[in-house]
Amino acid sequence: MRELYADIIIDISHEKLDRPFQYRVPETLAGKLETGMCVAVPFGAGNRLRKGYIVGLGDVCKFDPARMKEIAGTVRGESVVEERQIALAAWIRKNYGSTMIQALKTVLPARQTVKKLERRTIRRLMGREEILSLLGESRRKKQAAKGRLLEEMADQETIPYEWVTGKLGVSAQTVNSLERAGVLRVESSLSFRNPVKVEASREKEKTLSQAQGQVVEEVLADYDQGQVGTYLLHGITGSGKTEVYIRLVQGIVERGRQAVVLIPEIALTYQTLLRFYRCFGDRVSVLNSTLSAGEKYDQCERARKGEIDVIIGPRSALFTPFPDIGLIVIDEEHEGSYKSESSPKYHAREVAREVARLHGASVVLGSATPSLEAYYRARKGEYRLYTLGERLTGGSLPKVYIEDLRKELQEGNRSIFSRRFQGLLAERLERGEQAILFLNRRGYAGFVSCRACGHVMKCPHCDVSLSEHRGGRLLCHYCGYSQPKPPHCPECGSPYISGFKAGTQQIEEKLKEMYPGVRTLRMDGDTTRTKGSYEQILATFGNREADVLIGTQMIVKGHDFPGVTLVGVLAADLSLGVGDYRASERTFQLLTQAVGRAGRGELAGEAVIQTYQPEHYAVTYAAAQDYPGFYGEEILFRELMGYPPASHMMAVQVFARDETRGAGLASHLAKLAGDAATDTLSIQILGPAPGSIGRVNDIFRFVFYVKSKEYDTLIGIKDFLEEKIPSWQLSGESVQFDFDPMNTL
Ligand code: ADP
Ligand code: ZN
Ligand code: ZN
């Protein structure tokens, strides 16, 4: 192909110019241009020279040749920073598949004027002792909200107003009454700088434990010797990981470089932020979803100008235009939110490694339940593994019981609570302790199992669970295999074969029926829809204004509740039934986290896991809190079936208005993919099949999977398909790629 024409984006943040313009490549530049390069082009009526990025090259003229302008010349990026960002966009495009525009938009912050917002702050007007005595009084009077505010104020001079009314769930009236009483003052300021402002107060340095100290020393020593690498920190919640991150960031900042700290949005608690603010004061900033585009852009500008050293945020914080990153931390690296769900579907863990390569930085991953990917790499020696053993704040691991629901049914217990759980809960209520009831709702969408023997209907080809669809057919979402739902269990002949159908609301009702007077709170998608309700529920429970918190996976993360001494997990195996190769991994993570919620305080905890599959390794190892044990079994399954991380897998997703056309396109692409592989033995194609939700908003979804040991083979197939796609008459169809997918389509 001769590269005669170039598609160029003039300005990615200008809405009207959000498309490529075609320019002629002059003789002098022939063969010298590449996608992602920065060029100068004449633009508009006045032909003013503007800077643009090349997003495509080709020999097809898509425009009136007589009126086509010519590229004036190449320009070096405005700065090293910009050149690195463009290189990163090109890397993302290549490795995950998307247009260059999408990749640039992911990486470069959109220029936005910053609206100066009025920010209100609450300043305390009394000393700590006085606040504490008021706190005691409000506790006696059971004024919970007031208590929450006073408790915060005891530690801080100022608190952001939005945080008090939002996260703390304190009403404006309560704030006003305290202002009238002279306890505090509401101040407003025009600020657009730090989203949260806290005076860095001198906190006495903790002496690191031996295990913590070793990590900090070795990572920094490697860094000083120019041996940057990737490290995996495996340690339960409370084992001191955050403290290690802070010390490492300190070390890097002292060496004159910057650090990026990724934290999943849900774990981005005020407590964690405070610890960073106390260390880095004004030199740290936070990116989160509550910031406007303008505010985000402002944070990027500050980073570019060297006004901050540390940024904390979700996966997009990776693209902060720091001049010289020395360290990237990814906390809770196993979290699904590190994978982008829109094109380019990149994973922060991999992109972090590339950013680190471009800057010469180290990467530190942390988790209580590492992803199979990270642990696999650590085992192969690509990452250095560290284990932090104990909880530093005391509290022991809970005693865990696995209750077999098949046995409960056999022995006449038709309730959704096992007899063991009923007994333990009654004890808690009597003693005034708290309990958490976790309903594992993942995979609610119709997997089918036997109530009598626990047998799960699985695909004979892919070894993942089949899902029930309308009309009673069972379907595999990887390969499309389908069969009618059997009337009796194929294992034991029982007619009790079905899905699980209880929600948190029914559970709450049952609980109230069995334990009259029990105070319950419910946390799920329904009760947390409004802003601030999530924090409010947690705060209410934390203040012991309820006995039992019932909820879906969102309750297993985040806050610590010292009053909780019992955790019940209902239907632990539901998430095992998701038609997805990560089902066991997710189940293990959820159960480990859930079980770990019990016994965070002085009192010992107990946990009950109810399941139809008590012998499943994800259940038994979670009960034992044994990560290496789980990993050992799970990796055998991945290796046997060729699933990541033992192999790589690319999902090709087709979206179509017309069902027949969509299905046709998917099969055609799948066939092409097969032809594209030079050595067909090295790849395996599954499907195509309809997506697990076959139609969303009248768009039909189809997907097929390509497996290969080599990631590059998959990239080659993606490039080949991408090259073919523009020449087809796509009308109402689109194609996306998802590498090593976290979810089925
Ligand atoms: P993680 O991030 O693994 O959950 P943290 O770093 O938050 O763990 O530590 C848990 C608790 O232990 C925090 O309250 C923290 O202040 C405290 N902590 C951490 N390291 C030490 C230490 N070396 N000495 C005393 N307390 C510590
Ligand atoms: Zn059965
Ligand atoms: Zn299958």
Coordinates of N, CA and C in Angstrom, one line a residue, residues 478-553:
Y478 N -20.2 -19.0 25.3 CA -18.9 -19.0 24.6 C -19.1 -19.6 23.2
C479 N -19.7 -20.8 23.1 CA -19.7 -21.5 21.8 C -21.1 -21.6 21.2
G480 N -22.1 -21.2 21.9 CA -23.4 -21.3 21.3 C -24.2 -22.6 21.5
Y481 N -23.5 -23.6 22.1 CA -24.2 -24.9 22.4 C -25.5 -24.6 23.1
S482 N -26.5 -25.4 22.7 CA -27.8 -25.2 23.5 C -28.5 -26.5 23.6
Q483 N -29.3 -26.7 24.6 CA -30.1 -27.9 24.8 C -31.3 -27.5 25.6
P484 N -32.4 -28.3 25.5 CA -33.6 -28.0 26.3 C -33.3 -28.2 27.8
K485 N -34.0 -27.4 28.6 CA -33.9 -27.6 30.1 C -34.5 -29.0 30.5
P486 N -33.7 -29.9 31.1 CA -34.3 -31.2 31.4 C -35.3 -31.1 32.6
P487 N -36.3 -31.9 32.6 CA -37.3 -31.9 33.6 C -36.8 -32.4 34.9
H488 N -35.8 -33.3 34.9 CA -35.3 -33.9 36.1 C -33.7 -33.8 36.0
C489 N -33.2 -33.8 37.2 CA -31.7 -33.7 37.3 C -31.1 -34.9 36.6
P490 N -30.1 -34.6 35.7 CA -29.5 -35.8 35.0 C -28.6 -36.6 36.0
E491 N -28.2 -36.0 37.1 CA -27.4 -36.8 38.1 C -28.2 -37.6 39.0
C492 N -29.3 -37.0 39.6 CA -30.0 -37.8 40.7 C -31.4 -38.0 40.4
G493 N -31.9 -37.4 39.3 CA -33.3 -37.6 39.0 C -34.3 -36.7 39.7
S494 N -33.8 -35.8 40.6 CA -34.7 -35.0 41.3 C -35.4 -34.0 40.4
P495 N -36.7 -33.7 40.7 CA -37.4 -32.7 39.9 C -37.0 -31.2 40.4
Y496 N -36.3 -31.1 41.5 CA -36.0 -29.8 42.0 C -34.8 -29.2 41.3
I497 N -35.0 -28.9 40.0 CA -33.9 -28.3 39.2 C -34.3 -27.0 38.7
S498 N -33.6 -25.9 39.1 CA -34.1 -24.6 38.8 C -33.1 -23.5 39.1
G499 N -33.4 -22.3 38.9 CA -32.5 -21.2 39.3 C -32.9 -20.8 40.7
F500 N -32.1 -19.8 41.2 CA -32.3 -19.3 42.6 C -33.1 -18.0 42.5
K501 N -34.1 -17.8 43.3 CA -35.0 -16.7 43.0 C -35.3 -15.8 44.2
A502 N -34.4 -15.6 45.1 CA -34.7 -14.7 46.2 C -33.9 -13.4 46.1
G503 N -34.5 -12.3 46.4 CA -33.8 -11.0 46.4 C -33.6 -10.6 47.8
T504 N -32.9 -9.4 48.0 CA -32.7 -8.9 49.4 C -34.0 -8.6 50.1
Q505 N -34.9 -8.2 49.3 CA -36.2 -7.8 50.0 C -36.9 -8.9 50.6
Q506 N -37.0 -10.1 49.9 CA -37.6 -11.3 50.5 C -36.8 -11.7 51.7
I507 N -35.5 -11.6 51.6 CA -34.7 -12.0 52.7 C -35.0 -11.2 54.0
E508 N -35.1 -9.9 53.7 CA -35.4 -9.0 54.8 C -36.8 -9.3 55.5
E509 N -37.7 -9.6 54.6 CA -39.1 -10.0 55.1 C -39.0 -11.3 56.0
K510 N -38.3 -12.3 55.4 CA -38.1 -13.5 56.2 C -37.5 -13.3 57.5
L511 N -36.5 -12.5 57.5 CA -35.7 -12.2 58.7 C -36.7 -11.6 59.8
K512 N -37.5 -10.6 59.4 CA -38.4 -9.9 60.3 C -39.4 -10.9 60.8
E513 N -39.8 -11.8 60.0 CA -40.8 -12.8 60.4 C -40.2 -13.7 61.4
M514 N -39.0 -14.1 61.2 CA -38.4 -15.1 62.2 C -37.9 -14.5 63.4
Y515 N -37.4 -13.2 63.3 CA -36.9 -12.5 64.5 C -37.6 -11.2 64.7
P516 N -38.8 -11.2 65.3 CA -39.6 -10.0 65.4 C -38.7 -8.9 66.2
G517 N -38.8 -7.7 65.7 CA -38.1 -6.6 66.4 C -36.7 -6.4 65.8
V518 N -36.2 -7.3 65.0 CA -34.8 -7.1 64.5 C -34.8 -5.9 63.6
R519 N -33.7 -5.1 63.8 CA -33.5 -3.9 63.0 C -32.6 -4.2 61.8
T520 N -33.2 -4.0 60.6 CA -32.4 -4.4 59.4 C -32.2 -3.2 58.5
L521 N -31.1 -3.3 57.7 CA -30.8 -2.3 56.7 C -30.6 -3.1 55.4
R522 N -30.9 -2.5 54.3 CA -30.8 -3.2 53.0 C -29.9 -2.4 52.1
M523 N -28.9 -3.1 51.5 CA -28.1 -2.3 50.6 C -27.9 -3.1 49.3
D524 N -28.5 -2.6 48.2 CA -28.4 -3.2 46.9 C -28.6 -2.1 45.9
G525 N -28.6 -2.5 44.6 CA -28.8 -1.5 43.6 C -30.0 -0.6 43.8
D526 N -31.1 -1.1 44.4 CA -32.3 -0.3 44.5 C -32.1 0.7 45.6
T527 N -31.5 0.3 46.8 CA -31.5 1.3 47.9 C -30.4 2.2 47.8
T528 N -29.5 2.1 46.8 CA -28.3 3.0 46.8 C -28.4 3.9 45.5
R529 N -29.5 4.0 44.9 CA -29.6 4.7 43.7 C -29.3 6.2 43.8
T530 N -29.9 6.8 44.9 CA -29.7 8.2 45.1 C -28.3 8.5 45.7
K531 N -27.8 9.7 45.3 CA -26.5 10.1 45.7 C -26.4 10.2 47.3
G532 N -25.3 9.6 47.7 CA -25.1 9.7 49.2 C -25.7 8.6 50.0
S533 N -26.6 7.8 49.3 CA -27.4 6.8 50.1 C -26.5 5.7 50.5
Y534 N -25.5 5.4 49.7 CA -24.6 4.3 50.0 C -23.8 4.6 51.3
E535 N -23.3 5.8 51.4 CA -22.5 6.3 52.6 C -23.5 6.3 53.8
Q536 N -24.7 6.7 53.5 CA -25.6 6.9 54.6 C -25.9 5.5 55.3
I537 N -26.2 4.5 54.4 CA -26.4 3.2 55.0 C -25.3 2.7 55.8
L538 N -24.1 2.9 55.2 CA -22.9 2.4 55.9 C -22.7 3.1 57.3
A539 N -23.0 4.4 57.2 CA -22.8 5.2 58.5 C -23.8 4.8 59.5
T540 N -25.1 4.6 59.1 CA -26.1 4.1 60.0 C -25.7 2.8 60.7
F541 N -25.2 1.9 59.8 CA -24.9 0.6 60.4 C -23.6 0.7 61.3
G542 N -22.7 1.5 60.9 CA -21.5 1.8 61.7 C -21.8 2.3 63.0
N543 N -22.9 3.1 63.1 CA -23.3 3.7 64.4 C -24.2 2.7 65.2
R544 N -24.3 1.5 64.7 CA -25.0 0.5 65.4 C -26.5 0.8 65.5
E545 N -27.0 1.5 64.5 CA -28.5 1.8 64.6 C -29.3 0.6 63.9
A546 N -28.6 -0.4 63.5 CA -29.3 -1.6 63.0 C -28.5 -2.8 63.4
D547 N -29.2 -4.0 63.4 CA -28.6 -5.2 63.8 C -28.0 -6.0 62.7
V548 N -28.8 -6.0 61.6 CA -28.3 -6.8 60.4 C -28.3 -6.0 59.2
L549 N -27.2 -6.1 58.4 CA -27.1 -5.4 57.1 C -27.2 -6.5 56.1
I550 N -28.2 -6.4 55.2 CA -28.4 -7.3 54.1 C -28.0 -6.7 52.8
G551 N -27.2 -7.4 52.1 CA -26.8 -6.7 50.8 C -26.2 -7.6 49.8
T552 N -26.0 -7.1 48.6 CA -25.3 -7.8 47.5 C -23.8 -7.5 47.6
Q553 N -23.1 -7.8 46.5 CA -21.6 -7.7 46.6 C -21.1 -6.3 47.1

